[in-house]
Amino acid sequence: MANNVIFTIEGGLGKSIMATAILKVIKKQYKKANIIVVTGYPDVFVGNPNVNKVLQQQQAVGFYKNYIHNKDTKVFVTDPYTTSDFITESNHLLKIWCDILGLTYNGELPEIFLSKGEKEYFAPFYKLDKPIIAIQPNGGAIGQPLKYSWSRDLPASVVNEVVAQFKNDYSILHIKREDQLIYENTIGALDSWRSIAIMLTLSAKRLLIDSSSMHIATALNLPSVVGWIGTNPKVFGYDMHTNIIANEPTKEVNIERNSYTKYSLYEDISTLPYNNFNEIFDTQSIINALK
């Protein structure tokens, strides 16, 4: 049994949150090992009892000497996004990830740990006069060139109908980047993701997409309504949520694509396979699910 286990995670915030489920599997198989996580989002693992040390990718100076050279070490660095099962959408990402690492997946889900101090500090900021509906209609990290990507984001028409339906009875907190669309009758939630996590625990309802907030909600066991367009809940989603899948495309878009996947997360409206944005979702089904 290895003395050190190194688990490296490439990708964004949502992927690091998903990786906490893999970490649980690693801990079960390597109970006595010193587990080291290398990630771009070390704060995902704050308070996690399954990890001994967390390093940001840029902090890996002397990594080989300190953790691998002449040591009994197991290294998990393989990215599941490069596998056939992921590209062909044959299984859930967590199962695929475990399979390629030689681990046994038994339905483990992501988890994050929020401290009492964090909750006491952030909760007053979300004390409002009405119950909270949290929405994240647009995804992507800071610096993403597109403010709206049809393959992942909710159309503005859907968001506006949802807001109109619930604005009188709820405070609608909009999880967003500073450069993303602003919706009337919503309050922008632009704080750190850990603050957003606390806000989600205080919310009465949640409308999300395949992005970080959906994985945060899962890690906190908060069932939500999740809209899916170009990505697949079979691969990225969770059964605890009400997963609403977009309607079938209504037109062909003849685009030559240098990719193994049908769509990317960042798609310009020139590739939209619908005649108009209203064809993407049955908005009433989203409203009914939130009710």
Short mmCIF file of the C-alpha atoms (twelve columns), coordinates in Angstrom:
data_MODEL
# 
_entry.id   MODEL 
# 
loop_
_atom_site.group_PDB 
_atom_site.id 
_atom_site.type_symbol 
_atom_site.label_atom_id 
_atom_site.label_alt_id 
_atom_site.label_comp_id 
_atom_site.label_asym_id 
_atom_site.label_seq_id 
_atom_site.Cartn_x 
_atom_site.Cartn_y 
_atom_site.Cartn_z 
_atom_site.pdbx_PDB_model_num 
ATOM 1   C CA . MET A 1   0.000   0.000  0.000   1 
ATOM 2   C CA . ALA A 2   1.432   3.375  -1.051  1 
ATOM 3   C CA . ASN A 3   2.628   5.801  1.617   1 
ATOM 4   C CA . ASN A 4   1.854   8.811  -0.610  1 
ATOM 5   C CA . VAL A 5   -1.088  9.189  -2.984  1 
ATOM 6   C CA . ILE A 6   -0.975  12.170 -5.348  1 
ATOM 7   C CA . PHE A 7   -4.239  13.198 -7.022  1 
ATOM 8   C CA . THR A 8   -3.941  15.901 -9.685  1 
ATOM 9   C CA . ILE A 9   -7.022  17.711 -11.014 1 
ATOM 10  C CA . GLU A 10  -6.987  19.747 -14.219 1 
ATOM 11  C CA . GLY A 11  -9.842  22.074 -15.128 1 
ATOM 12  C CA . GLY A 12  -12.258 24.511 -13.555 1 
ATOM 13  C CA . LEU A 13  -14.002 24.975 -10.244 1 
ATOM 14  C CA . GLY A 14  -16.829 22.545 -11.023 1 
ATOM 15  C CA . LYS A 15  -14.380 19.767 -11.869 1 
ATOM 16  C CA . SER A 16  -12.476 20.246 -8.612  1 
ATOM 17  C CA . ILE A 17  -15.767 20.042 -6.705  1 
ATOM 18  C CA . MET A 18  -16.644 16.835 -8.580  1 
ATOM 19  C CA . ALA A 19  -13.185 15.514 -7.699  1 
ATOM 20  C CA . THR A 20  -14.073 15.534 -3.993  1 
ATOM 21  C CA . ALA A 21  -16.177 12.453 -4.761  1 
ATOM 22  C CA . ILE A 22  -13.128 10.746 -6.285  1 
ATOM 23  C CA . LEU A 23  -11.150 11.738 -3.209  1 
ATOM 24  C CA . LYS A 24  -13.635 9.829  -1.037  1 
ATOM 25  C CA . VAL A 25  -13.051 6.733  -3.168  1 
ATOM 26  C CA . ILE A 26  -9.266  7.145  -2.931  1 
ATOM 27  C CA . LYS A 27  -9.463  7.448  0.851   1 
ATOM 28  C CA . LYS A 28  -11.505 4.239  1.107   1 
ATOM 29  C CA . GLN A 29  -8.918  2.297  -0.919  1 
ATOM 30  C CA . TYR A 30  -5.800  3.958  0.547   1 
ATOM 31  C CA . LYS A 31  -6.917  4.414  4.164   1 
ATOM 32  C CA . LYS A 32  -3.488  5.020  5.717   1 
ATOM 33  C CA . ALA A 33  -1.848  6.917  2.846   1 
ATOM 34  C CA . ASN A 34  -0.716  10.534 2.929   1 
ATOM 35  C CA . ILE A 35  -3.069  11.997 0.306   1 
ATOM 36  C CA . ILE A 36  -1.864  15.045 -1.610  1 
ATOM 37  C CA . VAL A 37  -4.199  16.958 -3.944  1 
ATOM 38  C CA . VAL A 38  -2.875  19.235 -6.685  1 
ATOM 39  C CA . THR A 39  -5.537  21.593 -8.032  1 
ATOM 40  C CA . GLY A 40  -6.188  25.066 -9.347  1 
ATOM 41  C CA . TYR A 41  -8.821  25.507 -6.606  1 
ATOM 42  C CA . PRO A 42  -7.304  24.541 -3.253  1 
ATOM 43  C CA . ASP A 43  -10.120 26.215 -1.303  1 
ATOM 44  C CA . VAL A 44  -12.474 23.466 -2.524  1 
ATOM 45  C CA . PHE A 45  -10.676 21.107 -0.136  1 
ATOM 46  C CA . VAL A 46  -10.672 23.303 2.981   1 
ATOM 47  C CA . GLY A 47  -11.800 21.189 5.934   1 
ATOM 48  C CA . ASN A 48  -11.940 17.981 3.869   1 
ATOM 49  C CA . PRO A 49  -10.941 15.053 6.123   1 
ATOM 50  C CA . ASN A 50  -9.901  12.894 3.162   1 
ATOM 51  C CA . VAL A 51  -6.846  14.963 2.208   1 
ATOM 52  C CA . ASN A 52  -3.591  15.581 4.091   1 
ATOM 53  C CA . LYS A 53  -2.110  18.329 1.912   1 
ATOM 54  C CA . VAL A 54  -3.442  20.539 -0.878  1 
ATOM 55  C CA . LEU A 55  -1.144  22.266 -3.346  1 
ATOM 56  C CA . GLN A 56  -2.023  24.793 -6.013  1 
ATOM 57  C CA . GLN A 57  -0.615  23.755 -9.379  1 
ATOM 58  C CA . GLN A 58  1.815   26.695 -9.389  1 
ATOM 59  C CA . GLN A 59  3.174   25.569 -6.001  1 
ATOM 60  C CA . ALA A 60  4.557   22.257 -7.254  1 
ATOM 61  C CA . VAL A 61  8.203   23.415 -7.056  1 
ATOM 62  C CA . GLY A 62  10.330  20.535 -5.764  1 
ATOM 63  C CA . PHE A 63  7.327   18.252 -6.054  1 
ATOM 64  C CA . TYR A 64  9.235   15.240 -7.381  1 
ATOM 65  C CA . LYS A 65  11.908  15.475 -4.698  1 
ATOM 66  C CA . ASN A 66  9.449   15.979 -1.848  1 
ATOM 67  C CA . TYR A 67  6.779   13.430 -2.717  1 
ATOM 68  C CA . ILE A 68  7.998   10.942 -5.347  1 
ATOM 69  C CA . HIS A 69  11.777  10.379 -5.364  1 
ATOM 70  C CA . ASN A 70  12.685  7.205  -3.418  1 
ATOM 71  C CA . LYS A 71  9.213   7.136  -1.877  1 
ATOM 72  C CA . ASP A 72  6.391   4.619  -2.069  1 
ATOM 73  C CA . THR A 73  4.005   6.804  -4.077  1 
ATOM 74  C CA . LYS A 74  0.872   6.253  -6.158  1 
ATOM 75  C CA . VAL A 75  0.181   9.000  -8.699  1 
ATOM 76  C CA . PHE A 76  -3.264  9.704  -10.190 1 
ATOM 77  C CA . VAL A 77  -2.916  12.243 -13.009 1 
ATOM 78  C CA . THR A 78  -5.057  10.874 -15.864 1 
ATOM 79  C CA . ASP A 79  -7.752  13.199 -17.217 1 
ATOM 80  C CA . PRO A 80  -11.122 11.469 -17.836 1 
ATOM 81  C CA . TYR A 81  -11.986 13.950 -20.601 1 
ATOM 82  C CA . THR A 82  -9.614  12.100 -22.942 1 
ATOM 83  C CA . THR A 83  -11.333 8.713  -22.626 1 
ATOM 84  C CA . SER A 84  -13.604 6.979  -25.109 1 
ATOM 85  C CA . ASP A 85  -16.401 6.581  -22.539 1 
ATOM 86  C CA . PHE A 86  -16.425 10.327 -21.883 1 
ATOM 87  C CA . ILE A 87  -16.320 11.311 -25.566 1 
ATOM 88  C CA . THR A 88  -19.115 8.867  -26.418 1 
ATOM 89  C CA . GLU A 89  -21.076 9.830  -23.280 1 
ATOM 90  C CA . SER A 90  -21.254 6.201  -22.181 1 
ATOM 91  C CA . ASN A 91  -21.245 6.773  -18.427 1 
ATOM 92  C CA . HIS A 92  -21.144 9.346  -15.658 1 
ATOM 93  C CA . LEU A 93  -17.912 11.288 -15.377 1 
ATOM 94  C CA . LEU A 94  -17.317 10.116 -11.794 1 
ATOM 95  C CA . LYS A 95  -17.580 6.451  -12.827 1 
ATOM 96  C CA . ILE A 96  -15.322 7.040  -15.836 1 
ATOM 97  C CA . TRP A 97  -12.783 8.844  -13.658 1 
ATOM 98  C CA . CYS A 98  -12.667 6.016  -11.125 1 
ATOM 99  C CA . ASP A 99  -12.399 3.369  -13.845 1 
ATOM 100 C CA . ILE A 100 -9.313  4.917  -15.435 1 
ATOM 101 C CA . LEU A 101 -7.659  5.306  -12.017 1 
ATOM 102 C CA . GLY A 102 -8.344  1.674  -11.121 1 
ATOM 103 C CA . LEU A 103 -10.775 2.651  -8.352  1 
ATOM 104 C CA . THR A 104 -14.180 1.192  -7.514  1 
ATOM 105 C CA . TYR A 105 -16.991 3.742  -7.749  1 
ATOM 106 C CA . ASN A 106 -20.030 3.146  -5.526  1 
ATOM 107 C CA . GLY A 107 -22.099 6.249  -6.131  1 
ATOM 108 C CA . GLU A 108 -20.000 8.659  -4.070  1 
ATOM 109 C CA . LEU A 109 -21.049 12.304 -4.474  1 
ATOM 110 C CA . PRO A 110 -19.099 15.550 -4.128  1 
ATOM 111 C CA . GLU A 111 -18.798 17.246 -0.758  1 
ATOM 112 C CA . ILE A 112 -17.590 20.589 0.532   1 
ATOM 113 C CA . PHE A 113 -17.169 21.737 4.101   1 
ATOM 114 C CA . LEU A 114 -18.295 25.178 5.263   1 
ATOM 115 C CA . SER A 115 -17.030 26.408 8.614   1 
ATOM 116 C CA . LYS A 116 -19.188 27.898 11.342  1 
ATOM 117 C CA . GLY A 117 -17.218 31.136 11.023  1 
ATOM 118 C CA . GLU A 118 -17.915 31.391 7.303   1 
ATOM 119 C CA . LYS A 119 -21.611 30.815 7.835   1 
ATOM 120 C CA . GLU A 120 -21.824 33.426 10.580  1 
ATOM 121 C CA . TYR A 121 -19.909 35.957 8.484   1 
ATOM 122 C CA . PHE A 122 -21.710 35.552 5.155   1 
ATOM 123 C CA . ALA A 123 -25.272 34.717 6.235   1 
ATOM 124 C CA . PRO A 124 -26.221 38.315 7.214   1 
ATOM 125 C CA . PHE A 125 -25.452 39.489 3.670   1 
ATOM 126 C CA . TYR A 126 -28.262 37.241 2.422   1 
ATOM 127 C CA . LYS A 127 -30.845 38.222 5.026   1 
ATOM 128 C CA . LEU A 128 -33.622 39.562 2.801   1 
ATOM 129 C CA . ASP A 129 -37.284 40.356 3.256   1 
ATOM 130 C CA . LYS A 130 -38.429 37.520 0.994   1 
ATOM 131 C CA . PRO A 131 -37.339 33.888 0.475   1 
ATOM 132 C CA . ILE A 132 -34.453 33.444 -1.960  1 
ATOM 133 C CA . ILE A 133 -34.481 31.905 -5.412  1 
ATOM 134 C CA . ALA A 134 -30.909 31.437 -6.605  1 
ATOM 135 C CA . ILE A 135 -30.349 31.361 -10.361 1 
ATOM 136 C CA . GLN A 136 -27.244 30.776 -12.436 1 
ATOM 137 C CA . PRO A 137 -28.308 31.142 -16.067 1 
ATOM 138 C CA . ASN A 138 -24.790 31.630 -17.491 1 
ATOM 139 C CA . GLY A 139 -21.572 29.759 -16.823 1 
ATOM 140 C CA . GLY A 140 -17.889 30.049 -17.572 1 
ATOM 141 C CA . ALA A 141 -14.812 31.387 -15.850 1 
ATOM 142 C CA . ILE A 142 -13.603 34.963 -15.761 1 
ATOM 143 C CA . GLY A 143 -12.151 35.910 -19.129 1 
ATOM 144 C CA . GLN A 144 -14.478 33.727 -21.191 1 
ATOM 145 C CA . PRO A 145 -14.935 35.567 -24.502 1 
ATOM 146 C CA . LEU A 146 -18.674 34.916 -24.807 1 
ATOM 147 C CA . LYS A 147 -21.200 36.498 -22.459 1 
ATOM 148 C CA . TYR A 148 -23.788 34.014 -23.721 1 
ATOM 149 C CA . SER A 149 -23.128 30.492 -24.968 1 
ATOM 150 C CA . TRP A 150 -26.281 28.836 -26.286 1 
ATOM 151 C CA . SER A 151 -24.893 25.320 -25.664 1 
ATOM 152 C CA . ARG A 152 -24.892 25.789 -21.873 1 
ATOM 153 C CA . ASP A 153 -26.598 29.044 -20.862 1 
ATOM 154 C CA . LEU A 154 -30.307 29.618 -20.374 1 
ATOM 155 C CA . PRO A 155 -31.844 31.901 -23.020 1 
ATOM 156 C CA . ALA A 156 -32.733 35.377 -21.780 1 
ATOM 157 C CA . SER A 157 -36.382 34.758 -22.645 1 
ATOM 158 C CA . VAL A 158 -36.488 31.815 -20.213 1 
ATOM 159 C CA . VAL A 159 -34.818 33.800 -17.438 1 
ATOM 160 C CA . ASN A 160 -37.140 36.769 -17.910 1 
ATOM 161 C CA . GLU A 161 -40.241 34.545 -17.719 1 
ATOM 162 C CA . VAL A 162 -38.967 32.858 -14.567 1 
ATOM 163 C CA . VAL A 163 -38.191 36.213 -12.963 1 
ATOM 164 C CA . ALA A 164 -41.623 37.584 -13.902 1 
ATOM 165 C CA . GLN A 165 -43.282 34.523 -12.369 1 
ATOM 166 C CA . PHE A 166 -41.485 34.661 -9.003  1 
ATOM 167 C CA . LYS A 167 -40.367 38.267 -8.437  1 
ATOM 168 C CA . ASN A 168 -43.323 39.237 -6.225  1 
ATOM 169 C CA . ASP A 169 -42.852 36.429 -3.735  1 
ATOM 170 C CA . TYR A 170 -39.085 35.831 -3.818  1 
ATOM 171 C CA . SER A 171 -35.796 37.691 -3.822  1 
ATOM 172 C CA . ILE A 172 -34.031 36.442 -6.952  1 
ATOM 173 C CA . LEU A 173 -30.263 36.259 -6.512  1 
ATOM 174 C CA . HIS A 174 -28.398 36.032 -9.783  1 
ATOM 175 C CA . ILE A 175 -25.064 34.156 -9.593  1 
ATOM 176 C CA . LYS A 176 -22.911 35.746 -12.279 1 
ATOM 177 C CA . ARG A 177 -19.634 37.212 -13.427 1 
ATOM 178 C CA . GLU A 178 -19.349 40.991 -13.516 1 
ATOM 179 C CA . ASP A 179 -19.290 40.964 -17.322 1 
ATOM 180 C CA . GLN A 180 -22.392 38.791 -17.789 1 
ATOM 181 C CA . LEU A 181 -25.969 39.785 -18.545 1 
ATOM 182 C CA . ILE A 182 -27.944 41.712 -15.935 1 
ATOM 183 C CA . TYR A 183 -31.637 40.905 -15.427 1 
ATOM 184 C CA . GLU A 184 -34.192 43.309 -14.024 1 
ATOM 185 C CA . ASN A 185 -35.749 42.412 -10.691 1 
ATOM 186 C CA . THR A 186 -32.729 40.341 -9.666  1 
ATOM 187 C CA . ILE A 187 -29.883 40.962 -7.240  1 
ATOM 188 C CA . GLY A 188 -26.388 40.189 -8.516  1 
ATOM 189 C CA . ALA A 189 -24.506 37.612 -6.447  1 
ATOM 190 C CA . LEU A 190 -20.901 38.282 -7.402  1 
ATOM 191 C CA . ASP A 191 -19.132 37.118 -4.254  1 
ATOM 192 C CA . SER A 192 -16.609 34.293 -3.790  1 
ATOM 193 C CA . TRP A 193 -17.835 30.787 -4.527  1 
ATOM 194 C CA . ARG A 194 -17.747 29.845 -0.838  1 
ATOM 195 C CA . SER A 195 -20.030 32.778 -0.057  1 
ATOM 196 C CA . ILE A 196 -22.276 31.643 -2.925  1 
ATOM 197 C CA . ALA A 197 -22.317 28.176 -1.363  1 
ATOM 198 C CA . ILE A 198 -23.641 29.623 1.885   1 
ATOM 199 C CA . MET A 199 -26.240 31.621 -0.043  1 
ATOM 200 C CA . LEU A 200 -27.389 28.391 -1.718  1 
ATOM 201 C CA . THR A 201 -27.929 26.788 1.696   1 
ATOM 202 C CA . LEU A 202 -30.165 29.726 2.581   1 
ATOM 203 C CA . SER A 203 -32.167 29.636 -0.658  1 
ATOM 204 C CA . ALA A 204 -35.658 28.200 -0.979  1 
ATOM 205 C CA . LYS A 205 -35.361 27.331 -4.676  1 
ATOM 206 C CA . ARG A 206 -32.535 27.062 -7.208  1 
ATOM 207 C CA . LEU A 207 -32.458 27.259 -11.024 1 
ATOM 208 C CA . LEU A 208 -29.029 26.283 -12.319 1 
ATOM 209 C CA . ILE A 209 -27.160 25.040 -15.369 1 
ATOM 210 C CA . ASP A 210 -24.237 22.671 -15.925 1 
ATOM 211 C CA . SER A 211 -21.785 24.895 -14.088 1 
ATOM 212 C CA . SER A 212 -20.093 25.290 -10.722 1 
ATOM 213 C CA . SER A 213 -23.218 26.167 -8.717  1 
ATOM 214 C CA . MET A 214 -24.862 22.897 -9.731  1 
ATOM 215 C CA . HIS A 215 -21.900 20.948 -8.330  1 
ATOM 216 C CA . ILE A 216 -21.893 23.114 -5.191  1 
ATOM 217 C CA . ALA A 217 -25.606 22.418 -4.684  1 
ATOM 218 C CA . THR A 218 -24.938 18.704 -5.097  1 
ATOM 219 C CA . ALA A 219 -22.079 18.791 -2.589  1 
ATOM 220 C CA . LEU A 220 -24.439 20.454 -0.092  1 
ATOM 221 C CA . ASN A 221 -27.352 18.088 -0.853  1 
ATOM 222 C CA . LEU A 222 -29.588 20.870 -2.194  1 
ATOM 223 C CA . PRO A 223 -31.967 19.542 -4.869  1 
ATOM 224 C CA . SER A 224 -32.284 22.064 -7.694  1 
ATOM 225 C CA . VAL A 225 -33.813 22.559 -11.125 1 
ATOM 226 C CA . VAL A 226 -31.077 22.239 -13.749 1 
ATOM 227 C CA . GLY A 227 -31.364 23.096 -17.449 1 
ATOM 228 C CA . TRP A 228 -29.316 21.093 -19.976 1 
ATOM 229 C CA . ILE A 229 -28.634 21.977 -23.611 1 
ATOM 230 C CA . GLY A 230 -25.334 20.912 -25.173 1 
ATOM 231 C CA . THR A 231 -24.099 18.803 -22.268 1 
ATOM 232 C CA . ASN A 232 -25.606 15.618 -20.890 1 
ATOM 233 C CA . PRO A 233 -26.888 14.999 -17.338 1 
ATOM 234 C CA . LYS A 234 -26.018 11.333 -17.841 1 
ATOM 235 C CA . VAL A 235 -22.364 12.409 -17.795 1 
ATOM 236 C CA . PHE A 236 -22.320 15.522 -15.582 1 
ATOM 237 C CA . GLY A 237 -25.620 15.530 -13.693 1 
ATOM 238 C CA . TYR A 238 -27.041 14.032 -10.506 1 
ATOM 239 C CA . ASP A 239 -30.311 12.256 -9.797  1 
ATOM 240 C CA . MET A 240 -31.110 14.479 -6.798  1 
ATOM 241 C CA . HIS A 241 -31.932 17.340 -9.187  1 
ATOM 242 C CA . THR A 242 -34.835 17.921 -11.529 1 
ATOM 243 C CA . ASN A 243 -32.911 17.787 -14.800 1 
ATOM 244 C CA . ILE A 244 -34.729 19.503 -17.649 1 
ATOM 245 C CA . ILE A 245 -33.276 18.694 -21.059 1 
ATOM 246 C CA . ALA A 246 -33.595 21.070 -23.993 1 
ATOM 247 C CA . ASN A 247 -35.850 20.282 -26.917 1 
ATOM 248 C CA . GLU A 248 -34.375 18.571 -29.939 1 
ATOM 249 C CA . PRO A 249 -32.755 20.986 -32.431 1 
ATOM 250 C CA . THR A 250 -35.124 22.309 -35.059 1 
ATOM 251 C CA . LYS A 251 -32.604 22.986 -37.804 1 
ATOM 252 C CA . GLU A 252 -29.318 21.727 -39.173 1 
ATOM 253 C CA . VAL A 253 -26.206 23.854 -38.830 1 
ATOM 254 C CA . ASN A 254 -23.531 22.708 -41.251 1 
ATOM 255 C CA . ILE A 255 -20.386 23.522 -39.317 1 
ATOM 256 C CA . GLU A 256 -17.141 21.610 -39.823 1 
ATOM 257 C CA . ARG A 257 -15.814 21.024 -36.327 1 
ATOM 258 C CA . ASN A 258 -12.299 20.057 -35.291 1 
ATOM 259 C CA . SER A 259 -13.504 18.287 -32.176 1 
ATOM 260 C CA . TYR A 260 -14.515 14.868 -30.851 1 
ATOM 261 C CA . THR A 261 -17.631 16.331 -29.220 1 
ATOM 262 C CA . LYS A 262 -20.867 17.491 -30.820 1 
ATOM 263 C CA . TYR A 263 -20.788 20.879 -29.112 1 
ATOM 264 C CA . SER A 264 -18.305 22.792 -27.012 1 
ATOM 265 C CA . LEU A 265 -19.213 24.652 -23.825 1 
ATOM 266 C CA . TYR A 266 -18.621 27.924 -25.641 1 
ATOM 267 C CA . GLU A 267 -20.788 28.174 -28.750 1 
ATOM 268 C CA . ASP A 268 -21.487 31.377 -30.642 1 
ATOM 269 C CA . ILE A 269 -25.077 32.022 -31.733 1 
ATOM 270 C CA . SER A 270 -23.988 31.491 -35.355 1 
ATOM 271 C CA . THR A 271 -24.040 27.735 -34.630 1 
ATOM 272 C CA . LEU A 272 -27.448 27.767 -32.904 1 
ATOM 273 C CA . PRO A 273 -29.386 24.679 -34.149 1 
ATOM 274 C CA . TYR A 274 -32.786 26.296 -33.486 1 
ATOM 275 C CA . ASN A 275 -34.797 28.789 -35.475 1 
ATOM 276 C CA . ASN A 276 -35.058 31.013 -32.402 1 
ATOM 277 C CA . PHE A 277 -34.234 30.936 -28.692 1 
ATOM 278 C CA . ASN A 278 -37.839 30.202 -27.689 1 
ATOM 279 C CA . GLU A 279 -37.535 26.734 -29.232 1 
ATOM 280 C CA . ILE A 280 -34.761 25.606 -26.866 1 
ATOM 281 C CA . PHE A 281 -36.845 25.007 -23.715 1 
ATOM 282 C CA . ASP A 282 -40.462 24.639 -22.698 1 
ATOM 283 C CA . THR A 283 -40.234 27.465 -20.166 1 
ATOM 284 C CA . GLN A 284 -43.448 26.438 -18.421 1 
ATOM 285 C CA . SER A 285 -41.875 23.096 -17.497 1 
ATOM 286 C CA . ILE A 286 -39.052 24.971 -15.756 1 
ATOM 287 C CA . ILE A 287 -41.525 27.177 -13.887 1 
ATOM 288 C CA . ASN A 288 -43.593 24.153 -12.868 1 
ATOM 289 C CA . ALA A 289 -40.466 22.391 -11.582 1 
ATOM 290 C CA . LEU A 290 -39.517 25.424 -9.492  1 
ATOM 291 C CA . LYS A 291 -43.028 25.594 -8.059  1 
# 
